[in-house]
């Protein structure tokens, strides 16, 4: 009887070990099965709205990277990295004070209007040039892997991203897997940094660097460029 119990325990241990091994390989499989809902250009029926939001939020700067977020509900916003004179870079986070996309009327009389007669809220902070360049390069490489050439931007009924990097536009749903999934995390880190006291910025930059390192490893697993 005791021998049977020992055999049963050994079987259970082997089964648990096998289950844990399966769990350990799941992220790799998830990366291989990942399909990011982003494509090149404008999503259908979005260009006029997107142009209005970008024109409102970008001001007179020329960002090397600009991520504009068009939420299904709530106000639109953008985070951008702007190179300046002397090699300095500025991180900006800009929010519309009221939702740009507004519907008036009801039923067949419902009409869409774009509320661009407003002054957005702007927060900004200097970001180390090396870190800004690293992030722009990392996003460019990640999108090159995640978004094949010739794939058009899809329409999303949920939140929509409009990404412009060095003049190249990629748009679609918020990425949630693979190396591209780290972009949402990094965007939130940038937004928090834009409203952070100078004495605490080093911690923000450190978190961003670690996230970029994890993105590089995920990109290598996705079949992209090796880790820097």
CSV table of N, CA and C in Angstrom, one decimal, residues 12-88:
chain,number,residue,atom,x,y,z
A,12,UNK,N,2.5,12.2,-9.5
A,12,UNK,CA,2.0,13.6,-9.4
A,12,UNK,C,3.1,14.6,-9.6
A,13,UNK,N,4.3,14.3,-9.0
A,13,UNK,CA,5.4,15.3,-9.2
A,13,UNK,C,5.8,15.4,-10.6
A,14,UNK,N,5.9,14.3,-11.3
A,14,UNK,CA,6.2,14.3,-12.8
A,14,UNK,C,5.2,15.1,-13.5
A,15,UNK,N,3.9,14.9,-13.2
A,15,UNK,CA,2.8,15.7,-13.9
A,15,UNK,C,2.9,17.2,-13.6
A,16,UNK,N,3.2,17.6,-12.4
A,16,UNK,CA,3.3,19.0,-12.1
A,16,UNK,C,4.5,19.6,-12.8
A,17,UNK,N,5.7,18.8,-12.8
A,17,UNK,CA,6.8,19.3,-13.5
A,17,UNK,C,6.6,19.5,-15.0
A,18,UNK,N,5.8,18.6,-15.6
A,18,UNK,CA,5.5,18.7,-17.0
A,18,UNK,C,4.6,19.9,-17.2
A,19,UNK,N,3.6,20.1,-16.3
A,19,UNK,CA,2.8,21.3,-16.5
A,19,UNK,C,3.5,22.6,-16.4
A,20,UNK,N,4.5,22.7,-15.4
A,20,UNK,CA,5.3,23.9,-15.3
A,20,UNK,C,6.2,24.1,-16.5
A,21,UNK,N,6.7,23.0,-17.0
A,21,UNK,CA,7.5,23.2,-18.2
A,21,UNK,C,6.7,23.7,-19.4
A,22,UNK,N,5.4,23.2,-19.5
A,22,UNK,CA,4.5,23.8,-20.5
A,22,UNK,C,4.3,25.2,-20.3
A,23,UNK,N,4.0,25.7,-19.1
A,23,UNK,CA,3.8,27.1,-18.8
A,23,UNK,C,5.0,27.9,-19.1
A,24,UNK,N,6.2,27.3,-18.9
A,24,UNK,CA,7.4,28.1,-19.1
A,24,UNK,C,7.6,28.4,-20.6
A,25,UNK,N,7.1,27.5,-21.5
A,25,UNK,CA,7.3,27.8,-22.9
A,25,UNK,C,6.2,28.6,-23.5
A,26,UNK,N,5.1,28.8,-22.7
A,26,UNK,CA,4.0,29.6,-23.3
A,26,UNK,C,4.3,30.9,-23.9
A,27,UNK,N,5.2,31.8,-23.2
A,27,UNK,CA,5.5,33.1,-23.7
A,27,UNK,C,6.1,33.0,-25.1
A,28,UNK,N,7.0,32.0,-25.3
A,28,UNK,CA,7.6,31.9,-26.6
A,28,UNK,C,6.6,31.5,-27.7
A,29,UNK,N,5.6,30.6,-27.4
A,29,UNK,CA,4.6,30.3,-28.3
A,29,UNK,C,3.7,31.5,-28.5
A,30,UNK,N,3.4,32.2,-27.5
A,30,UNK,CA,2.5,33.4,-27.6
A,30,UNK,C,3.2,34.4,-28.6
A,31,UNK,N,4.5,34.5,-28.5
A,31,UNK,CA,5.2,35.5,-29.4
A,31,UNK,C,5.0,35.0,-30.8
A,32,UNK,N,5.2,33.7,-31.0
A,32,UNK,CA,5.1,33.1,-32.4
A,32,UNK,C,3.7,33.3,-33.0
A,33,UNK,N,2.7,33.2,-32.1
A,33,UNK,CA,1.3,33.2,-32.6
A,33,UNK,C,0.8,34.7,-32.6
A,34,UNK,N,1.6,35.6,-32.2
A,34,UNK,CA,1.1,37.0,-32.0
A,34,UNK,C,0.9,37.7,-33.4
A,35,UNK,N,-0.2,38.3,-33.5
A,35,UNK,CA,-0.5,39.1,-34.7
A,35,UNK,C,-0.9,40.5,-34.2
A,36,UNK,N,-0.2,41.5,-34.5
A,36,UNK,CA,-0.5,42.9,-34.1
A,36,UNK,C,-1.4,43.5,-35.1
A,37,UNK,N,-2.5,44.2,-34.6
A,37,UNK,CA,-3.5,44.8,-35.4
A,37,UNK,C,-3.1,46.2,-35.8
A,38,UNK,N,-1.9,46.3,-36.4
A,38,UNK,CA,-1.4,47.6,-36.9
A,38,UNK,C,-1.1,47.5,-38.4
A,39,UNK,N,-1.2,48.6,-39.1
A,39,UNK,CA,-0.8,48.6,-40.5
A,39,UNK,C,-0.4,49.9,-41.0
A,40,UNK,N,0.0,50.0,-42.2
A,40,UNK,CA,0.6,51.3,-42.7
A,40,UNK,C,-0.5,52.2,-43.1
A,41,UNK,N,-0.3,53.5,-42.9
A,41,UNK,CA,-1.2,54.6,-43.4
A,41,UNK,C,-2.3,54.8,-42.3
A,42,UNK,N,-3.4,55.3,-42.8
A,42,UNK,CA,-4.6,55.7,-42.0
A,42,UNK,C,-5.6,54.5,-41.9
A,43,UNK,N,-6.2,54.3,-40.8
A,43,UNK,CA,-7.3,53.3,-40.7
A,43,UNK,C,-8.5,53.9,-41.5
A,44,UNK,N,-9.4,53.1,-42.1
A,44,UNK,CA,-10.5,53.6,-42.8
A,44,UNK,C,-11.3,54.6,-42.0
A,45,UNK,N,-11.8,55.6,-42.6
A,45,UNK,CA,-12.7,56.6,-42.0
A,45,UNK,C,-12.1,57.3,-40.8
A,46,UNK,N,-10.8,57.4,-40.8
A,46,UNK,CA,-10.1,58.0,-39.6
A,46,UNK,C,-9.3,59.3,-39.9
A,47,UNK,N,-8.9,59.5,-41.2
A,47,UNK,CA,-7.9,60.4,-41.6
A,47,UNK,C,-8.3,61.9,-41.2
A,48,UNK,N,-9.5,62.3,-41.5
A,48,UNK,CA,-9.9,63.7,-41.1
A,48,UNK,C,-9.9,63.9,-39.6
A,49,UNK,N,-10.5,63.0,-38.9
A,49,UNK,CA,-10.5,63.0,-37.4
A,49,UNK,C,-9.0,63.0,-36.9
A,50,UNK,N,-8.2,62.1,-37.4
A,50,UNK,CA,-6.8,62.0,-36.9
A,50,UNK,C,-6.0,63.2,-37.2
A,51,UNK,N,-6.2,63.7,-38.4
A,51,UNK,CA,-5.5,65.0,-38.8
A,51,UNK,C,-5.8,66.1,-37.9
A,52,UNK,N,-7.1,66.2,-37.6
A,52,UNK,CA,-7.6,67.3,-36.7
A,52,UNK,C,-6.9,67.2,-35.3
A,53,UNK,N,-6.9,66.0,-34.8
A,53,UNK,CA,-6.3,65.8,-33.5
A,53,UNK,C,-4.8,66.1,-33.5
A,54,UNK,N,-4.1,65.5,-34.5
A,54,UNK,CA,-2.6,65.8,-34.6
A,54,UNK,C,-2.3,67.2,-34.7
A,55,UNK,N,-3.1,68.0,-35.6
A,55,UNK,CA,-2.8,69.4,-35.8
A,55,UNK,C,-3.0,70.2,-34.5
A,56,UNK,N,-4.0,69.8,-33.7
A,56,UNK,CA,-4.3,70.4,-32.5
A,56,UNK,C,-3.2,70.2,-31.5
A,57,UNK,N,-2.7,69.0,-31.4
A,57,UNK,CA,-1.7,68.6,-30.3
A,57,UNK,C,-0.3,68.8,-30.6
A,58,UNK,N,0.1,68.8,-31.9
A,58,UNK,CA,1.6,68.8,-32.2
A,58,UNK,C,2.2,70.2,-32.1
A,59,UNK,N,1.4,71.3,-32.1
A,59,UNK,CA,2.0,72.7,-32.1
A,59,UNK,C,2.9,72.9,-33.3
A,60,UNK,N,4.0,73.6,-33.1
A,60,UNK,CA,4.9,73.9,-34.2
A,60,UNK,C,6.1,73.0,-34.2
A,61,UNK,N,6.2,72.0,-33.3
A,61,UNK,CA,7.4,71.1,-33.3
A,61,UNK,C,7.4,70.1,-34.4
A,62,UNK,N,8.5,69.5,-34.5
A,62,UNK,CA,8.7,68.4,-35.5
A,62,UNK,C,9.1,67.2,-34.8
A,63,UNK,N,8.2,66.4,-34.2
A,63,UNK,CA,8.6,65.2,-33.4
A,63,UNK,C,9.3,64.1,-34.3
A,64,UNK,N,10.3,63.5,-33.7
A,64,UNK,CA,10.9,62.3,-34.4
A,64,UNK,C,10.0,61.1,-34.2
A,65,UNK,N,9.2,61.1,-33.1
A,65,UNK,CA,8.3,60.1,-32.8
A,65,UNK,C,7.0,60.7,-32.2
A,66,UNK,N,5.9,60.4,-32.7
A,66,UNK,CA,4.6,60.9,-32.1
A,66,UNK,C,3.6,59.8,-32.1
A,67,UNK,N,3.1,59.5,-30.9
A,67,UNK,CA,2.0,58.6,-30.7
A,67,UNK,C,0.7,59.3,-30.3
A,68,UNK,N,-0.3,59.3,-31.2
A,68,UNK,CA,-1.5,60.0,-30.9
A,68,UNK,C,-2.5,58.9,-30.6
A,69,UNK,N,-3.3,59.1,-29.5
A,69,UNK,CA,-4.3,58.0,-29.1
A,69,UNK,C,-5.7,58.6,-29.3
A,70,UNK,N,-6.5,57.9,-30.0
A,70,UNK,CA,-7.9,58.2,-30.3
A,70,UNK,C,-8.7,57.2,-29.5
A,71,UNK,N,-9.2,57.6,-28.3
A,71,UNK,CA,-9.9,56.7,-27.5
A,71,UNK,C,-11.3,56.5,-27.9
A,72,UNK,N,-11.9,55.4,-27.6
A,72,UNK,CA,-13.3,55.2,-28.0
A,72,UNK,C,-14.2,56.1,-27.2
A,73,UNK,N,-13.7,56.5,-26.0
A,73,UNK,CA,-14.4,57.5,-25.1
A,73,UNK,C,-13.4,58.3,-24.5
A,74,UNK,N,-13.7,59.5,-24.1
A,74,UNK,CA,-12.8,60.4,-23.4
A,74,UNK,C,-12.0,61.3,-24.4
A,75,UNK,N,-11.0,62.0,-23.8
A,75,UNK,CA,-10.3,63.0,-24.6
A,75,UNK,C,-9.1,62.3,-25.3
A,76,UNK,N,-8.7,62.9,-26.4
A,76,UNK,CA,-7.6,62.4,-27.2
A,76,UNK,C,-6.3,63.0,-26.6
A,77,UNK,N,-5.2,62.3,-26.8
A,77,UNK,CA,-3.9,62.8,-26.3
A,77,UNK,C,-2.7,62.3,-27.2
A,78,UNK,N,-1.6,62.8,-26.9
A,78,UNK,CA,-0.4,62.4,-27.7
A,78,UNK,C,0.9,62.5,-26.9
A,79,UNK,N,1.8,61.6,-27.1
A,79,UNK,CA,3.1,61.6,-26.5
A,79,UNK,C,4.1,61.7,-27.6
A,80,UNK,N,5.1,62.6,-27.5
A,80,UNK,CA,6.1,62.8,-28.6
A,80,UNK,C,7.5,63.0,-28.0
A,81,UNK,N,8.4,62.7,-28.8
A,81,UNK,CA,9.8,62.9,-28.6
A,81,UNK,C,10.3,63.9,-29.7
A,82,UNK,N,10.8,65.0,-29.2
A,82,UNK,CA,11.2,66.1,-30.1
A,82,UNK,C,12.7,66.4,-30.0
A,83,UNK,N,13.4,66.2,-31.1
A,83,UNK,CA,14.9,66.6,-31.0
A,83,UNK,C,15.0,68.1,-31.2
A,84,UNK,N,15.9,68.7,-30.5
A,84,UNK,CA,16.1,70.1,-30.5
A,84,UNK,C,17.5,70.5,-30.9
A,85,UNK,N,17.8,71.8,-30.8
A,85,UNK,CA,19.1,72.3,-31.1
A,85,UNK,C,20.1,71.8,-30.1
A,86,UNK,N,21.4,71.6,-30.5
A,86,UNK,CA,22.4,71.1,-29.6
A,86,UNK,C,22.3,69.7,-29.1
A,87,UNK,N,21.5,68.9,-29.8
A,87,UNK,CA,21.4,67.5,-29.4
A,87,UNK,C,20.4,67.2,-28.3
A,88,UNK,N,19.7,68.3,-27.8
A,88,UNK,CA,18.8,68.1,-26.7
A,88,UNK,C,17.5,67.5,-27.2
